[in-house]
Short mmCIF file of C-alpha atoms in Angstrom, two decimals:
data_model
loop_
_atom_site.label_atom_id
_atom_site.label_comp_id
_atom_site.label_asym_id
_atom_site.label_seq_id
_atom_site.Cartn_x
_atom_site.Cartn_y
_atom_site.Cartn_z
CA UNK A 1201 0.00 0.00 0.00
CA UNK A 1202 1.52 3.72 -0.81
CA UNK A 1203 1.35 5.62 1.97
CA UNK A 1204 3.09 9.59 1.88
CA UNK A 1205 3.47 10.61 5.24
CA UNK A 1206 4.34 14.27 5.62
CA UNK A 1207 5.85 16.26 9.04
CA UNK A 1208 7.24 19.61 9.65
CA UNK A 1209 4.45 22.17 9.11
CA UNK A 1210 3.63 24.81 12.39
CA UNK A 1211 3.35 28.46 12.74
CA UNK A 1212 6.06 30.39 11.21
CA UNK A 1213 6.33 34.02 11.30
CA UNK A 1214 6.62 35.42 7.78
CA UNK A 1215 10.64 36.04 6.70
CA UNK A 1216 11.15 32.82 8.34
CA UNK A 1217 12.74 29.18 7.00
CA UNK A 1218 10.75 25.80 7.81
CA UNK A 1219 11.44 22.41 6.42
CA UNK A 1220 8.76 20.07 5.37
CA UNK A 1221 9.98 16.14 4.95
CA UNK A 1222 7.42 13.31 3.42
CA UNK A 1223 8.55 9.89 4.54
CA UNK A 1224 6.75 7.41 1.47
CA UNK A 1225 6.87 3.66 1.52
CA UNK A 1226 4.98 1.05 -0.53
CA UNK A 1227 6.87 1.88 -3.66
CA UNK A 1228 9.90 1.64 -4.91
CA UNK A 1229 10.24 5.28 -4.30
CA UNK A 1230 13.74 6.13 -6.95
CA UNK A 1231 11.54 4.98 -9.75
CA UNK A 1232 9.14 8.25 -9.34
CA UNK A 1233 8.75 11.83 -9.80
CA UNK A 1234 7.27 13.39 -6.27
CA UNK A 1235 6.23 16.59 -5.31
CA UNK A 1236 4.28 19.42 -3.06
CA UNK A 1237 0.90 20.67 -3.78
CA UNK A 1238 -0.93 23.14 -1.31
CA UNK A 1239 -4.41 24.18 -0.46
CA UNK A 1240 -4.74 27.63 1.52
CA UNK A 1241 -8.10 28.34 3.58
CA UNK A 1242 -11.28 28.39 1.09
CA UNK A 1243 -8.78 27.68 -1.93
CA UNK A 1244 -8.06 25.03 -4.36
CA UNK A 1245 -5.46 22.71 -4.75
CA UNK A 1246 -2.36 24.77 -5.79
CA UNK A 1247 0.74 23.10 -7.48
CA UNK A 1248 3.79 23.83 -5.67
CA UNK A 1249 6.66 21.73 -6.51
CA UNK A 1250 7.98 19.12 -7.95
CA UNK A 1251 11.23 16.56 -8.48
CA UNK A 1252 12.42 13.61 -11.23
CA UNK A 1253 12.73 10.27 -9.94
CA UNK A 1254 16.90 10.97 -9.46
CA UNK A 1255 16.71 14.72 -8.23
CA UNK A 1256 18.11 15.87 -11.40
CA UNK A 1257 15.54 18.17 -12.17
CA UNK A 1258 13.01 20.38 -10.80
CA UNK A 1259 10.10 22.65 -11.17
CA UNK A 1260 8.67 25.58 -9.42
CA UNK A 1261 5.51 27.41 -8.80
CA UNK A 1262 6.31 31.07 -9.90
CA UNK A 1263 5.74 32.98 -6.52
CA UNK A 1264 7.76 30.45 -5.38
CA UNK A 1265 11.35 30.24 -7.02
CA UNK A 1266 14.03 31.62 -5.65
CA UNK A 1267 12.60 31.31 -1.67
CA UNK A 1268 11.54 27.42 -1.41
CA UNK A 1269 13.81 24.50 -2.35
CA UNK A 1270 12.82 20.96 -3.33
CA UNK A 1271 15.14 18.00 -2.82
CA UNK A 1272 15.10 14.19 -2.06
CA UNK A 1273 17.04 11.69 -0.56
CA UNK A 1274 16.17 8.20 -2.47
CA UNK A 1275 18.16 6.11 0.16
CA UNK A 1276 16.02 7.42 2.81
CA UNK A 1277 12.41 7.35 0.59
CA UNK A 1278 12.31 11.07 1.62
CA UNK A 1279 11.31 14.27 0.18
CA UNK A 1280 11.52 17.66 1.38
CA UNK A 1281 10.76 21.03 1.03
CA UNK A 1282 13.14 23.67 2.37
CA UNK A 1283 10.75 27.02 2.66
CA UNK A 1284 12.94 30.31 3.22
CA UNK A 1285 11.48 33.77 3.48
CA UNK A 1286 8.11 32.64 3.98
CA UNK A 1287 5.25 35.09 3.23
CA UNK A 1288 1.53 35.47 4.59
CA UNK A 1289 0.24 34.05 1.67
CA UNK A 1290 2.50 30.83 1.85
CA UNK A 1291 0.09 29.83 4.78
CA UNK A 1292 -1.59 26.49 3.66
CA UNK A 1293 -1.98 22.60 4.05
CA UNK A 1294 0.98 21.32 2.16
CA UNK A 1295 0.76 17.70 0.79
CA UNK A 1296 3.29 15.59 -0.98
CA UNK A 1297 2.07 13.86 -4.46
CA UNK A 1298 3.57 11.27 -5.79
CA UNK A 1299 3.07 11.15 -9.55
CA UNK A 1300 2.60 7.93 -12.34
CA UNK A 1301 6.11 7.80 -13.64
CA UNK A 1302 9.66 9.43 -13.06
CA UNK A 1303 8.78 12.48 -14.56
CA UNK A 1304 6.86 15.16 -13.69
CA UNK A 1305 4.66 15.45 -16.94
CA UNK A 1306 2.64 12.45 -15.46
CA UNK A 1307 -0.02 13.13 -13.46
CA UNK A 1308 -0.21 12.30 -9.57
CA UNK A 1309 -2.14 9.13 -8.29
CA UNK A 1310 -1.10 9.51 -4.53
CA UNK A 1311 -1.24 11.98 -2.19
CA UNK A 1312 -0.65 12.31 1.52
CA UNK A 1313 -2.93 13.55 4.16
CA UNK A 1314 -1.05 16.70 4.88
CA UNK A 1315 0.55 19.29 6.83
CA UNK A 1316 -0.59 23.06 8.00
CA UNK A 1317 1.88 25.58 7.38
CA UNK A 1318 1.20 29.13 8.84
CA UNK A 1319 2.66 31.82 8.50
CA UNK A 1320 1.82 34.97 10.78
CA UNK A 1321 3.13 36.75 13.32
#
């Protein structure tokens, strides 16, 4: 059974750096592209993120780049997201989606249950 279990979120006040991490199992987890989507309070599902199946390449959201950072570590079937200065409108329940092949042009079949991110002071 996949399962994408994601930790880090909390209440960060906005300039601040926070690291998300989404442990996955049930997969053979170098063999797929995996990445971050978000959903803010009374929004849709927003695309954050994403990774190839050996970290070689990477795509951002626009109001993004430059200020979050996606990585993986293949040995450990983790992701992460490295969020720098963080902004109001970052705040959000961030969930890691695994997508249908090792790219990123496939679409995502699994996603995990979540974690809130808020950012306020």
């Amino acid at each position: 059974e996949v399962q994408l279990v994601e930790s880090g979120g909390g209440l960060v006040q906005p300039g601040g750096s926070h690291r998300l991490s989404c442990v996955a199992s049930g997969f053979t987890f170098a063999n797929y592209a995996i990445g971050w989507v978000r959903q803010a309070p009374g929004k849709g599902l927003e695309w954050v993120s994403a990774i190839n199946n050996y970290g070689g390449s990477t795509r951002y959201l626009d109001s993004v780049k430059g200020r979050f950072t996606i990585s993986r570590d293949n040995a450990k079937n983790t992701l992460y997201l490295q969020m720098n200065s963080l902004k109001p409108e970052d705040t959000a329940k961030y969930y890691c989606a695994k997508y249908r092949g090792s790219y990123f042009y496939t679409a995502n079949d699994y996603w995990g249950q979540g974690t809130q991110v808020t950012v306020s002071s």
